[in-house]
Short mmCIF file of C-alpha atoms in Angstrom, two decimals:
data_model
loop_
_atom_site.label_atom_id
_atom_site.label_comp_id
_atom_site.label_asym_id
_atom_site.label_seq_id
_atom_site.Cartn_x
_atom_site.Cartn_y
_atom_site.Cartn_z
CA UNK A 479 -28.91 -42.00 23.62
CA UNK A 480 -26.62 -44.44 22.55
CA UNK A 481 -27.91 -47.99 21.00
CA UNK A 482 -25.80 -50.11 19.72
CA UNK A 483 -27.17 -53.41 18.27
CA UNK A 484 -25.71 -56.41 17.43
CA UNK A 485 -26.71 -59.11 14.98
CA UNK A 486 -25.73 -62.49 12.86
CA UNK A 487 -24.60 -64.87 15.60
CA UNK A 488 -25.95 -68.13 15.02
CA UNK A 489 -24.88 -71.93 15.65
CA UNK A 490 -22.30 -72.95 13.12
CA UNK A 491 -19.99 -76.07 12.63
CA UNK A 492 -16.26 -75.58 13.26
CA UNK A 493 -13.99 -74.61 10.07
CA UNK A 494 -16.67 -72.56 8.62
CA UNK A 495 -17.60 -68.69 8.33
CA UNK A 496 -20.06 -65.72 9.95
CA UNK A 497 -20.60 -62.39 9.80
CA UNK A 498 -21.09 -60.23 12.69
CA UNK A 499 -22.75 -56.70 12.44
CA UNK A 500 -23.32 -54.16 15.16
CA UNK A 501 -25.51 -51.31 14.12
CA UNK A 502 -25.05 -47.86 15.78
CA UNK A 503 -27.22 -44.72 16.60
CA UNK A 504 -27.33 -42.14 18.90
CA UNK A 505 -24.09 -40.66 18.09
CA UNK A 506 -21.86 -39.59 15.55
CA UNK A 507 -20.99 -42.90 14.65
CA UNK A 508 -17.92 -41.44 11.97
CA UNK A 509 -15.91 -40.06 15.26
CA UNK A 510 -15.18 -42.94 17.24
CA UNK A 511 -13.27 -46.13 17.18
CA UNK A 512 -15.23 -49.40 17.79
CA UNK A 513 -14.41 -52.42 19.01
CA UNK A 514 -15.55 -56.13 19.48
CA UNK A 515 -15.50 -57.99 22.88
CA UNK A 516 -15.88 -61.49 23.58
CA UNK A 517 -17.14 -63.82 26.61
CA UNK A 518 -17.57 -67.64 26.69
CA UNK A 519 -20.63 -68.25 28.62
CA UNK A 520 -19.78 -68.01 32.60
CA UNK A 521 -16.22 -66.88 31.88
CA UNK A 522 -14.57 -63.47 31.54
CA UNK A 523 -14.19 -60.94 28.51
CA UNK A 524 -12.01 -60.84 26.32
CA UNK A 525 -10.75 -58.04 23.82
CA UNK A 526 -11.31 -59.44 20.06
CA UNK A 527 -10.48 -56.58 17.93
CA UNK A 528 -11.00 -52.80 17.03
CA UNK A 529 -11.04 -50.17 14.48
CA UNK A 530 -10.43 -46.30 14.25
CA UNK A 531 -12.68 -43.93 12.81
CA UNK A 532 -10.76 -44.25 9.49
CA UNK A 533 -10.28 -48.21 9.65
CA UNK A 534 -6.48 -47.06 9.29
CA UNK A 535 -6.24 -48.45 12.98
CA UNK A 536 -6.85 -51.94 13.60
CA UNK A 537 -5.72 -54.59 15.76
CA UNK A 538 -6.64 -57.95 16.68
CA UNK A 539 -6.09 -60.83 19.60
CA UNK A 540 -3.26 -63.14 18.71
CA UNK A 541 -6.37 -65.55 19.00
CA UNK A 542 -8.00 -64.28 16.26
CA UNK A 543 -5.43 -62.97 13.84
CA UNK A 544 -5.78 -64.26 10.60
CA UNK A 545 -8.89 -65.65 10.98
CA UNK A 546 -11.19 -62.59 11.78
CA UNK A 547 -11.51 -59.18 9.88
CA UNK A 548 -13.21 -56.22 11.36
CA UNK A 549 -14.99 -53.20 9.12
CA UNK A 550 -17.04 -50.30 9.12
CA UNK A 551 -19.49 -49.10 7.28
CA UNK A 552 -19.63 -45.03 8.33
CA UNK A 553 -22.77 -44.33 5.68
CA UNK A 554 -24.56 -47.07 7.37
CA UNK A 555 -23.03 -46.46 11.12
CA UNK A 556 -22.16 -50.32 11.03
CA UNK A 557 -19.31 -51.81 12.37
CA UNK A 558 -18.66 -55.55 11.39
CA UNK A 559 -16.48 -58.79 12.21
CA UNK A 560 -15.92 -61.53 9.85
CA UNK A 561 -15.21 -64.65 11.09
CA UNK A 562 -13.63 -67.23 9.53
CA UNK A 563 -12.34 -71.00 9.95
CA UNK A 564 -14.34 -70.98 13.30
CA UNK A 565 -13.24 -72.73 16.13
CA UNK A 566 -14.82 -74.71 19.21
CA UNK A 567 -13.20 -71.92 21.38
CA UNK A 568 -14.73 -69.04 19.38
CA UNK A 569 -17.94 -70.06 21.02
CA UNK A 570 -19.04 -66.95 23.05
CA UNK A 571 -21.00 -63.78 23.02
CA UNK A 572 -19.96 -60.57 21.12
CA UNK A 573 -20.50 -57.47 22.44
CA UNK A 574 -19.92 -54.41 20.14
CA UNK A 575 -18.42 -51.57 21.43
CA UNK A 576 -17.96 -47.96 21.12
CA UNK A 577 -14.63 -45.79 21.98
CA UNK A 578 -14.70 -42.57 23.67
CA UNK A 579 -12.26 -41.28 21.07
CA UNK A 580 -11.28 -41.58 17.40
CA UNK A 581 -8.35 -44.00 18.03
CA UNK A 582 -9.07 -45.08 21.88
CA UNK A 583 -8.96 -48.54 23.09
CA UNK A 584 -11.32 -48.64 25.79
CA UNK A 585 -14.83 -48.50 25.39
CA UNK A 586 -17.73 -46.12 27.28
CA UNK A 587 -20.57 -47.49 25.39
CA UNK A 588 -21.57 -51.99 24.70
CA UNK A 589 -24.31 -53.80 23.06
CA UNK A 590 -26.10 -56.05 24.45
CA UNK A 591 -24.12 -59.17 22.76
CA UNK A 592 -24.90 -61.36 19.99
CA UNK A 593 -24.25 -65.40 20.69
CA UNK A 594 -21.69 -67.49 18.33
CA UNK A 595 -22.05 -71.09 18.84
CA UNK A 596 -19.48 -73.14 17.17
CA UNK A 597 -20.42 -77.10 17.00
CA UNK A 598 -20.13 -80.00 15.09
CA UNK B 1361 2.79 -61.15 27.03
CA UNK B 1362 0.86 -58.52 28.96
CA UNK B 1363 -1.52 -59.77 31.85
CA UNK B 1364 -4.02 -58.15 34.45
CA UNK B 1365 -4.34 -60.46 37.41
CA UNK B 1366 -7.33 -60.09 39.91
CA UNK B 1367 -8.31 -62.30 42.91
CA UNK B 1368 -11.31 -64.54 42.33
CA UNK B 1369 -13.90 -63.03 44.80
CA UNK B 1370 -14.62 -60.06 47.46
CA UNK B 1371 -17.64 -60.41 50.15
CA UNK B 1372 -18.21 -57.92 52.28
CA UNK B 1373 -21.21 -56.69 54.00
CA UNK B 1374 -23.78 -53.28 52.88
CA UNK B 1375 -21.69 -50.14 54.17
CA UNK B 1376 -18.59 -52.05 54.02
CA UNK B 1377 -15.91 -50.84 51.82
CA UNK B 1378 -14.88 -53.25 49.40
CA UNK B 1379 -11.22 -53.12 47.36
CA UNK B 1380 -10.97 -54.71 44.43
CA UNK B 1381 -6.72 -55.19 43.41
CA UNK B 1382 -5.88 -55.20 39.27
CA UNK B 1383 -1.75 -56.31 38.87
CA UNK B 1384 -0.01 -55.68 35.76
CA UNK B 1385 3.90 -54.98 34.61
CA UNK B 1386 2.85 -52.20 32.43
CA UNK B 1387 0.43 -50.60 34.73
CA UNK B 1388 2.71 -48.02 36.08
CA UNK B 1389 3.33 -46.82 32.21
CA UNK B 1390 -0.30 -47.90 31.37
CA UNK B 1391 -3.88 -46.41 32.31
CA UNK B 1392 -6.14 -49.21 33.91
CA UNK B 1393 -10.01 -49.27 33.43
CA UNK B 1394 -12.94 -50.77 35.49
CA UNK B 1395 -15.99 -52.55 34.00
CA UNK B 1396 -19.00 -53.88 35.80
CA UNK B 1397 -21.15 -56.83 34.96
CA UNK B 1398 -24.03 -57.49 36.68
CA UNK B 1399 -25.98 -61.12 35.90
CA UNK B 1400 -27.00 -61.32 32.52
CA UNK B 1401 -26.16 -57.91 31.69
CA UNK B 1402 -23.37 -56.29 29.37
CA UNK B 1403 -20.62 -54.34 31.13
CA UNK B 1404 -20.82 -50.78 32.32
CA UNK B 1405 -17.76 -48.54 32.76
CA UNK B 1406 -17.36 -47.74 35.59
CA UNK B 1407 -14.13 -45.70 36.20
CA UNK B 1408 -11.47 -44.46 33.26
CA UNK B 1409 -7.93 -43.65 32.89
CA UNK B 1410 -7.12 -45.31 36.57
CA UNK B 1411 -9.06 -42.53 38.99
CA UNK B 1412 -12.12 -40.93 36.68
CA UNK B 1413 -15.85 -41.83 36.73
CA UNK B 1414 -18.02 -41.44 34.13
CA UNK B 1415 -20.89 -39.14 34.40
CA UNK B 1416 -23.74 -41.98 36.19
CA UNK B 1417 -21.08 -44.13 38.22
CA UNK B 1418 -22.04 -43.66 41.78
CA UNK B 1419 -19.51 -41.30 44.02
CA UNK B 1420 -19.16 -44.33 46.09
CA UNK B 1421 -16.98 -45.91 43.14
CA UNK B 1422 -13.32 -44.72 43.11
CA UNK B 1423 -10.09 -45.95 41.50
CA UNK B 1424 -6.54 -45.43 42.16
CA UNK B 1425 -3.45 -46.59 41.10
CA UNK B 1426 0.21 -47.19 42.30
CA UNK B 1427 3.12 -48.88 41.02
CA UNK B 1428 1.73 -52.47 39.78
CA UNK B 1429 -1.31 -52.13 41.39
CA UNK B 1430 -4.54 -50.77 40.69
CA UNK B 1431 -7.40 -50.28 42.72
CA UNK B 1432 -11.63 -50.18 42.40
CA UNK B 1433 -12.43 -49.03 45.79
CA UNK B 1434 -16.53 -49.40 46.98
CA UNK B 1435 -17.03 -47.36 49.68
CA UNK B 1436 -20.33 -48.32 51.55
CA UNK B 1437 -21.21 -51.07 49.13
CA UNK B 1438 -24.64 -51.74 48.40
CA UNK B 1439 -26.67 -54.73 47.55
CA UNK B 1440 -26.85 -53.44 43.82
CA UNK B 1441 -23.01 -53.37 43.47
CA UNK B 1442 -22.74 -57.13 43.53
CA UNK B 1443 -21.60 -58.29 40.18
CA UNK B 1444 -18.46 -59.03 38.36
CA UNK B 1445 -15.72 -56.55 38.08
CA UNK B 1446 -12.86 -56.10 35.22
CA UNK B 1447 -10.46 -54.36 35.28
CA UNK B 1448 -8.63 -53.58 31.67
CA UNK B 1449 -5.51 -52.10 30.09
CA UNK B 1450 -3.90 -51.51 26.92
CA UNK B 1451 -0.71 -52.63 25.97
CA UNK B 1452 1.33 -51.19 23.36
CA UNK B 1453 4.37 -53.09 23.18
CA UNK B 1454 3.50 -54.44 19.94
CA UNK B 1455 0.61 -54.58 17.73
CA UNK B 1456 -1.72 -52.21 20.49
CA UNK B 1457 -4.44 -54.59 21.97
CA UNK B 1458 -6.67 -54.74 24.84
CA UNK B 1459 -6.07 -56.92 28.19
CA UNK B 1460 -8.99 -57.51 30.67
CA UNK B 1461 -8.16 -59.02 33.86
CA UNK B 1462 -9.95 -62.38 34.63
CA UNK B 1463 -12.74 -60.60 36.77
CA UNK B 1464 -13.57 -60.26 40.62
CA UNK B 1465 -16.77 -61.05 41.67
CA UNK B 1466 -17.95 -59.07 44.63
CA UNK B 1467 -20.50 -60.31 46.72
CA UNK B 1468 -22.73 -57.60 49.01
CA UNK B 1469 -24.74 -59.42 51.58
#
């Protein structure tokens, strides 16, 4: 079965940094592309960023380019999201996700979230 | 840049069939993608590349797609179904990223 667990959101002041890691089992975590997902409480998801099976594929929302840095870790079957020079609007919950595919951008498989709050 | 739009809300009644629309520019080039989210809950996909459900999505649950336009289609809705439904895409016009509509919430009662 597929878990995927997410971990390191916490309540942080705007301008400053956290980690984000999702750790994966259940599958063959080396084969698929992962992704992060975002929702402000009460609102609607939004796509954050992924990463292929190599990390030679990645992309991020114009939101969050140049601030936030996804990795994987295949000999630990973690996936991670640094993110830096927070923002007010960065408040949400992450969900990890896992891709069908090596390289796909849709996801079959979430976590159950992990919540970022970003306050002075 | 690339958007899905959805209408805010769908009510219909248990048995009813309920249609849920998804709009896009790049939709007739690009697959679209349905998520469910029930209350408190992470999403479930629910149909893939426009018309295919994943093993565990009820036959009641179809998609289609045409043109601009995609479609979630509940046929005989029940209670459970009520929750918030996405639909997404992926545009690849420039750097490839992922577009979720702003959400329909369908209300079975």
């Amino acid at each position: 079965e597929v878990h995927l667990v997410e971990s390191g959101g916490d309540l942080v002041q705007p301008g400053r940094s956290l980690r984000l890691s999702c750790t994966a089992s259940g599958f063959i975590f080396d084969d698929y592309a992962m992704h992060w997902v975002r929702q402000v409480p009460g609102k609607g998801l939004e796509w954050v960023s992924g990463i292929g099976w190599k990390s030679n594929s990645i992309g991020y929302a114009d939101s969050v380019k140049g601030r936030f840095t996804i990795s994987r870790d295949n000999a630990k079957n973690s996936l991670f999201l640094q993110m830096n020079s927070l923002r007010l609007e960065d408040t949400a919950m992450y969900y990890c996700a896992k891709a069908p595919r090596a390289e796909s951008y849709y996801f079959d498989y979430w976590g159950q979230g992990t919540l970022v709050t970003v306050s002075s | 840049s690339y958007e899905l739009t959805q209408s805010p809300s769908v009510s219909v009644s248990p048995g009813q069939t309920a249609r849920i629309n998804c709009s896009g520019d790049m939709l007739p080039k690009k697959y679209a993608y349905w998520y469910q989210q029930k209350s408190g809950q992470a999403p479930v996909l629910v149909i893939y590349e426009d018309t295919k459900r994943p093993s565990g999505t009820p036959e009641r649950f179809s998609g289609s797609s045409s043109g601009t336009m995609a479609t979630l289609t509940i046929s005989g809705a029940q209670v459970e179904d009520e929750a918030d439904y996405y639909c997404y895409s992926i545009d690849n016009s420039g750097d490839r990223r992922g577009v979720f509509g702003s959400g329909t919430k369908v209300t079975v009662l």
